[in-house]
CSV table of C-alpha atoms and ligand atoms in Angstrom, one decimal:
chain,number,residue,atom,x,y,z
A,1,MET,CA,-20.8,-6.1,-5.2
A,2,LYS,CA,-20.3,-8.6,-2.3
A,3,ILE,CA,-16.8,-8.0,-1.1
A,4,LEU,CA,-14.7,-9.9,1.5
A,5,LEU,CA,-12.2,-7.3,2.8
A,6,ILE,CA,-9.2,-8.8,4.7
A,7,GLY,CA,-7.1,-6.7,7.0
A,8,ALA,CA,-10.1,-4.4,7.4
A,9,ASP,CA,-8.6,-2.4,10.3
A,10,GLY,CA,-5.4,-1.5,8.5
A,11,GLN,CA,-4.8,1.9,6.8
A,12,LEU,CA,-6.1,0.9,3.5
A,13,GLY,CA,-8.7,-1.6,4.8
A,14,THR,CA,-10.2,1.1,7.0
A,15,ASP,CA,-10.6,3.5,4.1
A,16,PHE,CA,-11.8,0.9,1.8
A,17,CYS,CA,-14.6,0.1,4.2
A,18,LYS,CA,-15.8,3.8,4.1
A,19,VAL,CA,-15.6,4.0,0.3
A,20,SER,CA,-17.3,0.5,-0.2
A,21,ARG,CA,-20.1,1.2,2.2
A,22,ALA,CA,-20.8,4.5,0.5
A,23,ALA,CA,-21.0,2.7,-2.8
A,24,GLY,CA,-23.7,0.4,-1.4
A,25,ASP,CA,-21.6,-2.8,-1.5
A,26,ALA,CA,-22.5,-5.9,0.6
A,27,LEU,CA,-19.2,-5.6,2.5
A,28,VAL,CA,-17.8,-8.3,4.9
A,29,PRO,CA,-14.9,-6.7,6.7
A,30,VAL,CA,-12.6,-9.1,8.6
A,31,THR,CA,-9.6,-8.4,10.9
A,32,ILE,CA,-6.8,-10.8,11.7
A,33,GLU,CA,-8.8,-11.9,14.6
A,34,GLN,CA,-11.5,-13.3,12.4
A,35,LEU,CA,-9.4,-14.3,9.4
A,36,ASP,CA,-5.6,-15.0,9.4
A,37,ILE,CA,-4.6,-15.7,5.8
A,38,CYS,CA,-2.0,-18.1,7.0
A,39,VAL,CA,-4.7,-20.4,8.4
A,40,ASP,CA,-6.1,-22.4,5.4
A,41,GLU,CA,-9.2,-23.6,7.3
A,42,GLN,CA,-10.1,-20.0,8.1
A,43,VAL,CA,-9.7,-18.9,4.6
A,44,SER,CA,-11.8,-21.8,3.1
A,45,ARG,CA,-14.6,-21.5,5.9
A,46,THR,CA,-14.8,-17.7,5.3
A,47,LEU,CA,-15.2,-18.0,1.6
A,48,ALA,CA,-17.7,-20.9,1.9
A,49,GLU,CA,-19.7,-19.0,4.4
A,50,HIS,CA,-19.9,-15.5,2.6
A,51,LYS,CA,-19.4,-16.5,-1.0
A,52,PRO,CA,-18.0,-13.1,-2.0
A,53,GLU,CA,-17.7,-12.0,-5.6
A,54,VAL,CA,-14.6,-10.1,-4.7
A,55,VAL,CA,-11.8,-10.7,-2.1
A,56,ILE,CA,-9.7,-7.8,-1.2
A,57,ASN,CA,-6.5,-8.8,0.6
A,58,THR,CA,-4.7,-5.8,2.3
A,59,ALA,CA,-3.0,-8.2,4.8
A,60,ALA,CA,0.8,-8.3,4.5
A,61,TYR,CA,3.9,-8.6,6.7
A,62,HIS,CA,5.5,-5.2,5.7
A,63,ARG,CA,7.6,-4.2,8.5
A,64,VAL,CA,10.6,-4.1,6.2
A,65,GLU,CA,13.4,-4.2,8.6
A,66,GLU,CA,11.9,-7.1,10.5
A,67,CYS,CA,11.3,-9.0,7.2
A,68,GLU,CA,15.1,-9.2,6.8
A,69,LYS,CA,15.5,-11.1,10.0
A,70,ASN,CA,12.2,-13.1,9.6
A,71,SER,CA,12.3,-14.1,6.0
A,72,ALA,CA,10.3,-17.4,6.5
A,73,LEU,CA,7.4,-15.3,8.0
A,74,ALA,CA,7.7,-12.7,5.2
A,75,PHE,CA,7.3,-15.4,2.6
A,76,GLU,CA,4.6,-17.3,4.5
A,77,VAL,CA,2.3,-14.2,4.6
A,78,ASN,CA,3.3,-12.3,1.4
A,79,ALA,CA,3.8,-15.3,-0.9
A,80,THR,CA,2.4,-18.6,0.2
A,81,ALA,CA,-0.7,-17.3,1.9
A,82,ALA,CA,-1.3,-15.0,-1.2
A,83,MET,CA,-1.0,-18.1,-3.4
A,84,LYS,CA,-3.5,-20.1,-1.4
A,85,LEU,CA,-6.0,-17.1,-1.4
A,86,ALA,CA,-5.6,-17.1,-5.2
A,87,GLN,CA,-6.3,-20.9,-5.4
A,88,ALA,CA,-9.3,-20.5,-3.1
A,89,CYS,CA,-10.7,-17.6,-5.2
A,90,ASN,CA,-10.0,-19.6,-8.4
A,91,GLU,CA,-12.1,-22.5,-7.1
A,92,SER,CA,-14.9,-20.2,-5.9
A,93,GLY,CA,-14.9,-17.9,-8.9
A,94,ALA,CA,-14.1,-14.8,-6.8
A,95,ILE,CA,-12.0,-12.0,-8.1
A,96,LEU,CA,-8.9,-11.5,-6.0
A,97,VAL,CA,-7.5,-7.9,-5.4
A,98,HIS,CA,-4.1,-8.0,-3.9
A,99,PHE,CA,-1.4,-5.4,-3.1
A,100,SER,CA,2.2,-5.3,-4.0
A,101,THR,CA,4.9,-2.5,-3.7
A,102,ASP,CA,7.1,0.0,-5.5
A,103,TYR,CA,10.0,-1.7,-3.6
A,104,VAL,CA,10.0,-4.6,-6.3
A,105,PHE,CA,12.0,-1.9,-8.2
A,106,GLY,CA,15.2,-0.5,-7.0
A,107,GLY,CA,17.9,-2.7,-8.1
A,108,TYR,CA,18.8,-0.5,-11.0
A,109,PRO,CA,18.7,3.3,-11.3
A,110,SER,CA,15.8,5.1,-13.0
A,111,SER,CA,14.6,8.6,-13.2
A,112,THR,CA,11.3,8.1,-15.1
A,113,PRO,CA,8.2,6.3,-13.8
A,114,PHE,CA,8.2,2.5,-13.8
A,115,VAL,CA,5.7,0.7,-16.0
A,116,GLU,CA,4.2,-2.7,-15.3
A,117,THR,CA,6.4,-4.3,-17.9
A,118,ASP,CA,9.6,-3.0,-16.5
A,119,ARG,CA,11.9,-5.8,-15.1
A,120,PRO,CA,11.6,-5.9,-11.2
A,121,ALA,CA,14.8,-5.9,-9.2
A,122,PRO,CA,13.9,-6.3,-5.5
A,123,GLN,CA,16.7,-5.5,-3.1
A,124,SER,CA,15.1,-6.7,0.2
A,125,VAL,CA,13.4,-9.8,1.7
A,126,TYR,CA,10.2,-7.8,1.9
A,127,ALA,CA,10.3,-6.8,-1.7
A,128,THR,CA,11.3,-10.2,-2.8
A,129,SER,CA,8.5,-11.9,-0.9
A,130,LYS,CA,5.9,-9.5,-2.4
A,131,LEU,CA,7.2,-10.2,-5.8
A,132,ALA,CA,7.0,-13.9,-5.2
A,133,GLY,CA,3.3,-13.3,-4.1
A,134,GLU,CA,2.6,-11.5,-7.4
A,135,TYR,CA,4.0,-14.4,-9.5
A,136,LEU,CA,2.1,-17.1,-7.4
A,137,ILE,CA,-1.1,-15.2,-7.7
A,138,ALA,CA,-0.9,-14.9,-11.4
A,139,ALA,CA,0.1,-18.5,-11.7
A,140,ASN,CA,-3.1,-19.7,-9.8
A,141,THR,CA,-6.0,-17.6,-11.2
A,142,ASP,CA,-6.8,-15.4,-14.1
A,143,ARG,CA,-9.4,-13.2,-12.3
A,144,TYR,CA,-7.0,-11.0,-10.3
A,145,PHE,CA,-5.9,-7.4,-9.8
A,146,ILE,CA,-2.4,-7.0,-8.4
A,147,LEU,CA,-1.9,-3.3,-7.5
A,148,ARG,CA,1.6,-2.1,-6.8
A,149,VAL,CA,1.2,0.8,-4.5
A,150,CYS,CA,3.6,3.2,-2.8
A,151,GLY,CA,4.0,5.3,0.4
A,152,LEU,CA,0.6,4.8,1.9
A,153,TYR,CA,-0.9,7.0,4.6
A,154,GLY,CA,-4.4,6.9,6.1
A,155,THR,CA,-6.2,7.9,9.3
A,156,ALA,CA,-6.0,4.4,10.7
A,157,GLY,CA,-2.3,5.2,11.0
A,158,SER,CA,-3.1,8.3,13.1
A,159,LEU,CA,-5.5,6.8,15.6
A,160,GLY,CA,-3.3,4.6,17.7
A,161,LYS,CA,-3.1,1.5,15.4
A,162,GLY,CA,0.3,1.7,13.8
A,163,THR,CA,1.6,4.8,12.4
A,164,ASN,CA,2.6,6.4,9.1
A,165,PHE,CA,5.3,8.8,7.8
A,166,VAL,CA,3.1,11.9,8.2
A,167,GLU,CA,2.3,11.0,11.8
A,168,THR,CA,5.9,10.4,12.6
A,169,MET,CA,6.9,13.8,11.2
A,170,LEU,CA,4.1,15.6,13.0
A,171,LYS,CA,5.1,13.9,16.3
A,172,LYS,CA,8.7,14.8,15.9
A,173,ALA,CA,7.8,18.4,15.2
A,174,ALA,CA,5.5,18.5,18.3
A,175,ALA,CA,8.4,17.2,20.4
A,176,GLY,CA,10.7,19.9,19.1
A,177,ASP,CA,13.1,17.4,17.6
A,178,ALA,CA,15.7,18.4,15.0
A,179,ILE,CA,14.4,16.6,11.9
A,180,ARG,CA,16.6,15.3,9.1
A,181,VAL,CA,14.9,13.7,6.1
A,182,VAL,CA,16.5,12.2,2.9
A,183,ASP,CA,16.1,14.2,-0.3
A,184,ASP,CA,17.7,11.5,-2.5
A,185,GLN,CA,14.8,9.0,-2.4
A,186,ILE,CA,11.9,9.9,-4.8
A,187,LEU,CA,8.6,8.3,-4.5
A,188,THR,CA,4.9,9.1,-4.6
A,189,PRO,CA,3.1,9.3,-1.2
A,190,THR,CA,-0.5,8.0,-1.5
A,191,TYR,CA,-3.6,8.8,0.7
A,192,THR,CA,-5.6,5.6,1.3
A,193,VAL,CA,-8.8,7.3,0.7
A,194,ASP,CA,-7.8,8.1,-2.9
A,195,LEU,CA,-6.5,4.6,-3.4
A,196,ALA,CA,-9.6,3.0,-2.0
A,197,ARG,CA,-11.6,5.0,-4.4
A,198,ALA,CA,-9.4,4.1,-7.3
A,199,ILE,CA,-9.7,0.4,-6.5
A,200,ARG,CA,-13.4,0.6,-6.2
A,201,THR,CA,-13.7,2.0,-9.7
A,202,LEU,CA,-11.1,-0.3,-11.2
A,203,VAL,CA,-12.6,-3.7,-9.9
A,204,PRO,CA,-15.9,-3.5,-11.9
A,205,THR,CA,-14.1,-3.0,-15.2
A,206,GLU,CA,-12.9,-6.7,-14.8
A,207,ARG,CA,-9.9,-5.6,-16.9
A,208,PHE,CA,-7.7,-8.0,-14.8
A,209,GLY,CA,-3.9,-8.0,-14.4
A,210,LEU,CA,-1.1,-6.1,-12.8
A,211,TYR,CA,-1.5,-2.3,-12.3
A,212,HIS,CA,0.6,0.4,-10.8
A,213,LEU,CA,-1.6,2.6,-8.6
A,214,SER,CA,-0.4,5.5,-6.4
A,215,SER,CA,-1.2,9.2,-6.3
A,216,GLU,CA,0.0,11.3,-9.3
A,217,GLY,CA,3.2,13.2,-9.1
A,218,GLN,CA,6.5,12.6,-7.3
A,219,CYS,CA,8.6,14.0,-4.5
A,220,SER,CA,11.5,13.2,-2.2
A,221,TRP,CA,10.8,12.3,1.5
A,222,TYR,CA,12.2,15.8,2.3
A,223,GLU,CA,9.9,17.6,-0.1
A,224,LEU,CA,7.0,15.6,1.3
A,225,THR,CA,8.0,16.7,4.9
A,226,ARG,CA,8.2,20.3,3.9
A,227,HIS,CA,4.6,20.0,2.5
A,228,ILE,CA,3.3,18.3,5.6
A,229,PHE,CA,4.5,21.1,7.8
A,230,LYS,CA,3.5,23.8,5.6
A,231,SER,CA,0.0,22.3,5.1
A,232,ALA,CA,-0.4,21.7,8.9
A,233,GLY,CA,0.9,25.2,9.7
A,234,VAL,CA,3.7,23.6,11.8
A,235,GLU,CA,7.0,25.3,12.6
A,236,ALA,CA,9.8,22.7,12.6
A,237,ASN,CA,13.6,22.4,12.5
A,238,LEU,CA,13.8,20.4,9.3
A,239,GLN,CA,17.0,19.7,7.3
A,240,PRO,CA,17.6,17.6,4.1
A,241,CYS,CA,20.1,14.7,4.3
A,242,LYS,CA,21.2,11.8,2.2
A,243,THR,CA,20.4,8.1,2.4
A,244,SER,CA,24.1,7.4,3.2
A,245,ASP,CA,23.9,9.4,6.4
A,246,PHE,CA,22.0,6.7,8.0
A,247,TYR,CA,22.6,3.1,8.5
A,248,SER,CA,19.8,0.7,7.5
A,249,PRO,CA,19.8,-3.1,7.0
A,250,VAL,CA,17.3,-2.6,4.2
A,251,LYS,CA,18.2,-1.2,0.8
A,252,ARG,CA,15.4,1.2,-0.3
A,253,PRO,CA,14.9,2.4,-3.9
A,254,ALA,CA,16.3,5.8,-4.8
A,255,TYR,CA,13.6,6.2,-7.3
A,256,SER,CA,10.3,4.2,-7.2
A,257,VAL,CA,7.7,6.4,-8.9
A,258,LEU,CA,5.0,4.2,-10.6
A,259,SER,CA,3.5,5.1,-13.9
A,260,LYS,CA,-0.3,5.2,-13.9
A,261,ALA,CA,-0.5,5.1,-17.7
A,262,LYS,CA,-2.1,1.7,-17.8
A,263,TYR,CA,-4.7,2.7,-15.2
A,264,ARG,CA,-5.4,5.9,-17.0
A,265,SER,CA,-5.7,4.0,-20.3
A,266,LEU,CA,-9.0,2.6,-18.8
A,267,GLY,CA,-10.4,6.2,-18.5
A,268,LEU,CA,-9.7,6.3,-14.8
A,269,SER,CA,-7.7,8.8,-12.7
A,270,ILE,CA,-6.3,9.3,-9.2
A,271,PRO,CA,-5.5,12.8,-7.6
A,272,THR,CA,-2.0,14.2,-7.0
A,273,TRP,CA,-0.3,13.8,-3.8
A,274,GLN,CA,-0.3,17.6,-3.4
A,275,ASP,CA,-4.1,17.6,-3.6
A,276,ALA,CA,-4.4,14.5,-1.2
A,277,LEU,CA,-2.2,15.7,1.7
A,278,PRO,CA,-4.3,18.7,2.9
A,279,ARG,CA,-7.4,16.5,2.7
A,280,TYR,CA,-5.7,13.8,4.9
A,281,LEU,CA,-4.7,16.5,7.4
A,282,GLN,CA,-8.3,17.8,7.6
A,283,GLU,CA,-9.8,14.3,8.0
A,284,ARG,CA,-7.2,13.6,10.7
A,285,ALA,CA,-8.0,16.7,12.6
A,286,ALA,CA,-11.7,16.1,12.3
A,287,ARG,CA,-11.4,12.5,13.6
A,288,LYS,CA,-9.1,13.5,16.5
A,289,ALA,CA,-11.5,16.2,17.6
A,290,ALA,CA,-14.5,13.7,17.5
B,301,NAP,N1,2.1,1.1,3.9
B,301,NAP,C1,2.8,1.4,2.8
B,301,NAP,O1,3.4,2.4,2.8
B,301,NAP,C2,2.8,0.4,1.7
B,301,NAP,C3,3.7,0.6,0.6
B,301,NAP,C4,3.6,-0.3,-0.4
B,301,NAP,C5,2.8,-1.4,-0.4
B,301,NAP,N2,2.0,-1.6,0.7
B,301,NAP,C6,1.1,-2.8,0.7
B,301,NAP,O2,-0.2,-2.3,0.8
B,301,NAP,C7,-1.0,-3.2,1.4
B,301,NAP,C8,-1.8,-2.5,2.5
B,301,NAP,O3,-0.9,-1.8,3.5
B,301,NAP,P1,-1.4,-1.0,4.7
B,301,NAP,O4,-0.5,0.1,4.9
B,301,NAP,O5,-2.9,-0.7,4.6
B,301,NAP,O6,-1.1,-2.1,5.8
B,301,NAP,P2,-1.6,-2.2,7.4
B,301,NAP,O7,-2.1,-0.9,7.8
B,301,NAP,O8,-0.5,-2.9,8.1
B,301,NAP,O9,-2.8,-3.2,7.3
B,301,NAP,C9,-2.7,-4.5,7.0
B,301,NAP,C10,-3.8,-5.3,7.8
B,301,NAP,O10,-3.6,-6.6,7.6
B,301,NAP,C11,-3.6,-7.3,8.9
B,301,NAP,N3,-2.8,-8.6,8.8
B,301,NAP,C12,-1.5,-8.8,8.9
B,301,NAP,N4,-1.2,-10.0,8.8
B,301,NAP,C13,-2.3,-10.7,8.6
B,301,NAP,C14,-2.7,-12.0,8.3
B,301,NAP,N5,-1.7,-13.0,8.3
B,301,NAP,N6,-4.0,-12.3,8.2
B,301,NAP,C15,-4.9,-11.4,8.1
B,301,NAP,N7,-4.7,-10.0,8.3
B,301,NAP,C16,-3.4,-9.7,8.5
B,301,NAP,C17,-2.9,-6.3,9.8
B,301,NAP,O11,-3.3,-6.6,11.1
B,301,NAP,P3,-2.3,-6.3,12.3
B,301,NAP,O12,-2.0,-4.8,12.2
B,301,NAP,O13,-3.0,-6.7,13.5
B,301,NAP,O14,-1.0,-7.0,12.0
B,301,NAP,C18,-3.6,-5.0,9.3
B,301,NAP,O15,-4.9,-4.8,9.9
B,301,NAP,C19,-0.1,-4.4,2.0
B,301,NAP,O16,-0.1,-5.3,1.1
B,301,NAP,C20,1.3,-3.7,1.9
B,301,NAP,O17,2.3,-4.6,1.7
B,301,NAP,C21,1.9,-0.8,1.6
């Protein structure tokens, strides 16, 4: 497949590069320096130059607390630019693969995994802008995959570019900090290598539409942190706490587990988060040693 990968040096982008190259794709990876999705001319020029069969857009403005203050930028990147990409893909005949978030849920309580047909209820500017992006893509092309994903971590977040939750916890433990983590927000942490493989197997099916795609299983952030320290062999001063113990300008879902039933109905599967975490820690250690 000839694939244009946007946001190629992000967490998911970095791992998709590896998976795609191993699959023998003709991959064109671009970073924001080469292609800013908010610059129409760069989008049209890059599509015309490379004529990809598939465009994978991992670019987003997803610093959720900043989004509350910069709603115009959040909508520009996460909604308007996504719409224009969909229009450009529709004109060129390319398949668009785009990412949304578990945060589109959260406005009403649940304790069972959300399916694609559940009514979204975003509670933040970030989540609302991502939901707007979903709707605008679906309104502008038929050949799309919108994948709602959750709790991503990948080694690009451990190597100096940005960070992720696992890295934040390991740094706090190394510093000897007392660590308090909420046990009343339930999610599914997802290793970007597993997500990249899942995307690479989904796209050739051409069974277009909206999918929920995260690791299998669920846990609280506290439970995840306990597993991180146990798997990494790290002693840490870790205590559970409640969401109400911290002030945040952003409302986060108490339960945002995504059902993979639709993805599995295609005969596809993705590993559990408990299976993924030790593999991430191993890969991280190997890359830091290299
Ligand atoms: N991370 C999570 O836990 C999580 C959870 C749910 C959904 N998602 C969604 O999953 C997708 C991938 O997330 P990720 O964690 O891989 O993100 P990431 O590591 O931040 O990667 C995104 C990449 O896109 C680039 N980018 C940002 N704005 C751009 C623009 N205007 N034009 C072109 N490139 C741009 C970023 O560059 P710079 O770093 O230089 O800005 C970065 O390289 C996003 O759509 C995100 O909303 C993520």
